[in-house]
Coordinates of C-alpha atoms in Angstrom, one line a residue:
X447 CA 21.4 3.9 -11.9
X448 CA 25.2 3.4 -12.1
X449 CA 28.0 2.9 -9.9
X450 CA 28.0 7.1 -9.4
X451 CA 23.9 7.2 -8.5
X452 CA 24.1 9.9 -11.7
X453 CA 21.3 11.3 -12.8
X454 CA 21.1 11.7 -16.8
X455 CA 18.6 13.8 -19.2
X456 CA 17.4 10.0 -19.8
X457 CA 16.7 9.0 -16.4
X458 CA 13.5 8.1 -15.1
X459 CA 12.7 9.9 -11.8
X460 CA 10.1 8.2 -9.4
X461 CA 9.4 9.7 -6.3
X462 CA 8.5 7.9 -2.9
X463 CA 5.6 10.5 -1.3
X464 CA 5.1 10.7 2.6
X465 CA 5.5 13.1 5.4
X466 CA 9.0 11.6 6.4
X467 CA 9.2 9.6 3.4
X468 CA 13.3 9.7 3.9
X469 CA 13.3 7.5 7.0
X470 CA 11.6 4.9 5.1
X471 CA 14.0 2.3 3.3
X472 CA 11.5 2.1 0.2
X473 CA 13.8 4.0 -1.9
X474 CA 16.8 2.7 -1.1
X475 CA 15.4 -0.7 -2.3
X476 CA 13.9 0.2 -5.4
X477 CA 17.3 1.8 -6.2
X478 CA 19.0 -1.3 -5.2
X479 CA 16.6 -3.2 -8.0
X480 CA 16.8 -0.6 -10.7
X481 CA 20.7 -1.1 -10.0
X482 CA 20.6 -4.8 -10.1
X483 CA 19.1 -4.6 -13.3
X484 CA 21.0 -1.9 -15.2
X485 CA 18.0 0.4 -15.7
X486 CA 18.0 4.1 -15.9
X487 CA 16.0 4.9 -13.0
X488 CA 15.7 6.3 -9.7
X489 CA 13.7 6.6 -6.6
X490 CA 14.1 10.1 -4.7
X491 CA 12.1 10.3 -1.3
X492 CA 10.4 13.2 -0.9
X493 CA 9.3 14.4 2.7
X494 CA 5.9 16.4 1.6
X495 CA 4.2 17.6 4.5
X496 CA 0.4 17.5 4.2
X497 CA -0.4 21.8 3.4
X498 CA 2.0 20.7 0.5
X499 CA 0.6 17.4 -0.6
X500 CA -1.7 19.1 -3.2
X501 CA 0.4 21.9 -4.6
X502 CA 3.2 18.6 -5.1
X503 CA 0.8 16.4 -6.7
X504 CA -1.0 19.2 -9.3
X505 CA 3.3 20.3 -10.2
X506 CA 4.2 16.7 -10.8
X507 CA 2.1 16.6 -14.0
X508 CA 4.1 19.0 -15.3
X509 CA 7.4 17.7 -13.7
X510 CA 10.4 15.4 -15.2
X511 CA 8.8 12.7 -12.2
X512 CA 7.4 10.0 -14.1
X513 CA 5.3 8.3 -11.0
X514 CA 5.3 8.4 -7.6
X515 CA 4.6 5.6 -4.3
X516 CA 2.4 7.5 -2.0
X517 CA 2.5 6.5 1.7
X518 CA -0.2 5.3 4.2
X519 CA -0.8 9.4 5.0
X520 CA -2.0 10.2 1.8
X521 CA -3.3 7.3 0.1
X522 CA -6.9 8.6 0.4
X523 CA -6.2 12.6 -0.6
X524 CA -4.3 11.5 -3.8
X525 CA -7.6 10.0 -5.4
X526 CA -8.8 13.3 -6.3
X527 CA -6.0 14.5 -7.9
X528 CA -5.9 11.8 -10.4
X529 CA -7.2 12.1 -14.1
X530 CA -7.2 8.4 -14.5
X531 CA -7.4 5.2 -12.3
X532 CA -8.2 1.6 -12.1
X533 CA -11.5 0.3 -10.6
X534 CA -10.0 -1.2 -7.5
X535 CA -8.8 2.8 -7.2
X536 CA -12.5 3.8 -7.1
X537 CA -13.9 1.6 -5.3
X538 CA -11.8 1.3 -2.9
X539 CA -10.8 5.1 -2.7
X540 CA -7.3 5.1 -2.5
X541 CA -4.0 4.3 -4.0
X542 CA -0.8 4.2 -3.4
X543 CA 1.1 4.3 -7.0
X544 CA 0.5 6.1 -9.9
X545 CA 2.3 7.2 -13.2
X546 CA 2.2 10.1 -15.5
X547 CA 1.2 9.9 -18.8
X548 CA 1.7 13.3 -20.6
X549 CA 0.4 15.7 -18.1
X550 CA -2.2 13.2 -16.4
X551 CA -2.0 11.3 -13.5
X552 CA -3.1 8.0 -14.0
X553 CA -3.6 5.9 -10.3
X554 CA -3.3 2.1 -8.9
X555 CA -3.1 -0.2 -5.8
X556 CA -0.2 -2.6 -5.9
X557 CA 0.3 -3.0 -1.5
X558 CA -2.9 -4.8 -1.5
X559 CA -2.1 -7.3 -4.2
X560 CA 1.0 -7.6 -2.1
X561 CA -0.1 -8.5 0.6
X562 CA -2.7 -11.0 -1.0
X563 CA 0.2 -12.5 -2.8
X564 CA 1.7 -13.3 0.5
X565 CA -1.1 -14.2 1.8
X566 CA -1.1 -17.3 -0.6
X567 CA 2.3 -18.0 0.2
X568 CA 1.1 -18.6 3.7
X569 CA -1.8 -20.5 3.0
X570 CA -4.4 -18.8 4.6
X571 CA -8.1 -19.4 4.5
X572 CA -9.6 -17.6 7.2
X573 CA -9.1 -14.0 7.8
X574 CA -10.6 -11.7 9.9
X575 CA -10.5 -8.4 8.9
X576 CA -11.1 -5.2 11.0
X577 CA -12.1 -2.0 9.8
X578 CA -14.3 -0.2 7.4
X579 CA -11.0 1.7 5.6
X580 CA -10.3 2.4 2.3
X581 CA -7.5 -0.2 2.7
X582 CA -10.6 -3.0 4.0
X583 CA -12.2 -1.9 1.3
X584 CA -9.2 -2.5 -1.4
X585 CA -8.4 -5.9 0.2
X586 CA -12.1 -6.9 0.1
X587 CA -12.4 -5.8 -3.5
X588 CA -8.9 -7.2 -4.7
X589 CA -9.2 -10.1 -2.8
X590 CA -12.6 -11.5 -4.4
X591 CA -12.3 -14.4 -6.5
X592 CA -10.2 -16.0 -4.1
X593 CA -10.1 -18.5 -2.0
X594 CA -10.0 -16.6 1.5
X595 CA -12.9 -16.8 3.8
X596 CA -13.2 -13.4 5.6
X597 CA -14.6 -12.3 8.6
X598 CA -15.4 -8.8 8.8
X599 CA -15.4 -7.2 12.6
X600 CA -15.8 -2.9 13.6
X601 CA -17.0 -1.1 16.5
X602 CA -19.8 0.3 14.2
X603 CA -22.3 -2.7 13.0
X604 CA -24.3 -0.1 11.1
X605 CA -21.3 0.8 9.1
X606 CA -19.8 -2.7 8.7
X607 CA -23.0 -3.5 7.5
X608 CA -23.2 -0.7 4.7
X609 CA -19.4 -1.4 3.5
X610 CA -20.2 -5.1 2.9
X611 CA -23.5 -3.4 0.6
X612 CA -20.7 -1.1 -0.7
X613 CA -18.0 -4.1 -1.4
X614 CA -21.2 -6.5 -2.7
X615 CA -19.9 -9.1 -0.2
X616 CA -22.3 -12.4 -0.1
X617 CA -23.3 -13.6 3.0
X618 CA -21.1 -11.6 4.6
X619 CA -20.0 -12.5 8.2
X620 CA -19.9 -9.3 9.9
X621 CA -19.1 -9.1 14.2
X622 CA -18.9 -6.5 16.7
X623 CA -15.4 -5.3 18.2
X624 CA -15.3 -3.1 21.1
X625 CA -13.8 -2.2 24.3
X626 CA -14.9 -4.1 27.4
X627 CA -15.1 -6.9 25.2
X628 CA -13.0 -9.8 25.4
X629 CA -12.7 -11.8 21.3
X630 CA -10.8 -14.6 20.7
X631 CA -9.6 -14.4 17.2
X632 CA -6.8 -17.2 17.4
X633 CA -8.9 -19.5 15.4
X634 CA -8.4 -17.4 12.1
X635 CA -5.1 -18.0 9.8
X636 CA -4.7 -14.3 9.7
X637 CA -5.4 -10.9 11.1
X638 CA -5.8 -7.9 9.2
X639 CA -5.9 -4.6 11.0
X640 CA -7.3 -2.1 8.7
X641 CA -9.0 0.1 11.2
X642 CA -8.6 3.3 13.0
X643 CA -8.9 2.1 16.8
X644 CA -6.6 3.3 19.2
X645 CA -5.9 0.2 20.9
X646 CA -7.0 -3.3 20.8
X647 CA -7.1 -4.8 24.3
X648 CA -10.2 -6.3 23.5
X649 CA -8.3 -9.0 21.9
X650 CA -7.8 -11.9 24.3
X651 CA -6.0 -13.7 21.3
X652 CA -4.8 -13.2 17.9
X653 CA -4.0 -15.2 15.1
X654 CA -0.8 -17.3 13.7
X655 CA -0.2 -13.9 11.8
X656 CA -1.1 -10.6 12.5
X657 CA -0.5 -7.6 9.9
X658 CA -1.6 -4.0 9.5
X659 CA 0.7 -2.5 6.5
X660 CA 1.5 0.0 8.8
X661 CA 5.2 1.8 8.2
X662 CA 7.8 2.2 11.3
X663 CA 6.8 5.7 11.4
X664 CA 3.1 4.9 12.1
X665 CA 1.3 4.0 15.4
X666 CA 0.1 0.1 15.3
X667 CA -2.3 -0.4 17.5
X668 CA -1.8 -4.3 16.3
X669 CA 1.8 -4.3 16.6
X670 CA 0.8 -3.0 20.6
X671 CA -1.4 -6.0 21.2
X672 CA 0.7 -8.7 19.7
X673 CA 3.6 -7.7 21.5
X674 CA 1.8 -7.6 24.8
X675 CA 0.0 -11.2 23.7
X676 CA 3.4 -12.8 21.5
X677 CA 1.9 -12.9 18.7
X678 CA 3.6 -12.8 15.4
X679 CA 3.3 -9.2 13.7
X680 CA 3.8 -8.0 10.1
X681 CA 4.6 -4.6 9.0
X682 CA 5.0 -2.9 5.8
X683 CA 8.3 -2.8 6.4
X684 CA 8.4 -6.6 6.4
X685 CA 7.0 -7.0 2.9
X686 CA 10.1 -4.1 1.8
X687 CA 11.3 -6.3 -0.6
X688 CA 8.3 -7.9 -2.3
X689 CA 7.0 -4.3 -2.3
X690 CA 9.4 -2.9 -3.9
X691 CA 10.1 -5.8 -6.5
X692 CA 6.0 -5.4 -7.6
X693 CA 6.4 -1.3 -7.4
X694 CA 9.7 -1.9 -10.2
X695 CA 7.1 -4.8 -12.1
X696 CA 4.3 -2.4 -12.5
X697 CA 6.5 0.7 -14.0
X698 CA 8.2 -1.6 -16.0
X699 CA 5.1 -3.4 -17.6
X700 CA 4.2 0.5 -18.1
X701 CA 6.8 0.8 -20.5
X702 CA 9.2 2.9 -18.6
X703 CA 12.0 0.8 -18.4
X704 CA 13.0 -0.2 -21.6
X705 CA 16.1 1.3 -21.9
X706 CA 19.3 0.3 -20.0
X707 CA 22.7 2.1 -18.6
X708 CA 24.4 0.6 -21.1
X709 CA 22.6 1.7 -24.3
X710 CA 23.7 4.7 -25.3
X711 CA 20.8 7.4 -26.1
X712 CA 21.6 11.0 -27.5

């Protein structure tokens, strides 16, 4: 981008994909980087409601948009539209940023490795994590080989049990997490909220940090119960900037950077 936010022949167009992807600051802070950096690039947000999420994906192969970041919405509907993707992509069965290459779609994760990223920072160990979701499911894949002990908790033992099979977890520690229950989880370094419950007053305590990766625009039922219990929450929202800095790192190492505002290109 340049001082004018112009848009050249050369430019390369990424898109940020969610049903009110223009309230999210993503964009803005990719810009901000590309900016920074003098590269010929731009982020456009594009509100795509979900009856248009598939026609938007199949165009964008043939489209000047050279990848998109897909929001929370739609992470799981835009595996099937992909012609290429990395294993954590299938086993995980979603992603949430992708390029094109020619007229193919080719798919990735990068929020998980994110968050695992700042998970180190913080030193965790112990983690529990809750849910059986394709995001559980990433963070269990991505996150093997590393030092984190997790505990896995759902409402549905029978299920826990088969995504632990699924995700060839060891050993696995697996607990029960339901209403009328009452679960003390202040003894973990972390809580990860990757489920689909509506609340979670079963919780008598949570942990030194609590985080979900869910966007402002998106119920937390984690955010709920840590306010009502003061407990320190993390968002998406809160991880903008590393977000974005990794989203920039991954189309760059794709080659799609290369070129600068300055160079001139005919």
């Amino acid at each position: 981008m340049n001082e004018a936010n112009e848009i050249s022949h050369h430019t390369k167009l990424y898109g940020f994909i969610g049903e009110e992807a223009g309230k999210s600051s993503f964009s803005a802070s990719m810009n901000r980087l590309f900016k920074a950096n003098n590269k010929d690039a731009m982020t456009i947000p594009m509100n795509i409601r979900e009856d248009d999420f598939f026609f938007t994906l199949s165009n964008m192969k043939k489209s000047h948009v050279n990848g998109a970041i897909i929001s929370n919405e739609y992470v799981s509907r835009v595996v099937e539209l992909l012609d290429g993707s990395t294993k954590s992509v299938l086993k995980s069965g979603m992603c949430d940023i992708l390029v094109r290459d020619g007229e193919k779609l080719i798919g990735d994760i990068f929020s998980i490795k994110v968050l695992i990223d700042f998970l180190k920072t913080k030193d965790v160990k112990n983690i529990a994590l809750i849910g059986t979701t394709p995001h559980a499911k990433a963070f269990s894949f991505l996150s093997n080989g590393y030092s984190f002990k997790i505990s896995y908790f759902s409402d549905d033992l029978e299920a826990l049990l088969n995504f632990t099979t699924e995700m060839k977890v060891e050993n696995a520690d697996i607990n029960r997490l339901a209403s009328q229950m009452s679960v003390d989880l202040s003894g973990f370094d972390a809580v990860l909220n990757f489920s689909d419950f509506s609340d979670l007053n079963m919780i008598a305590k949570l942990a030194g940090l609590n985080l979900d990766m869910k966007q402002k625009t998106e119920f937390s039922a984690l955010k709920n119960r840590a306010k009502e219990l003061g407990a320190e929450y993390i968002s998406y929202d809160d991880l903008l900037g590393e977000l974005s800095l990794n989203a920039y790192e991954f189309f760059k190492n794709k080659g799609h950077l290369e070129y600068d505002k300055s160079e001139m290109r005919f």
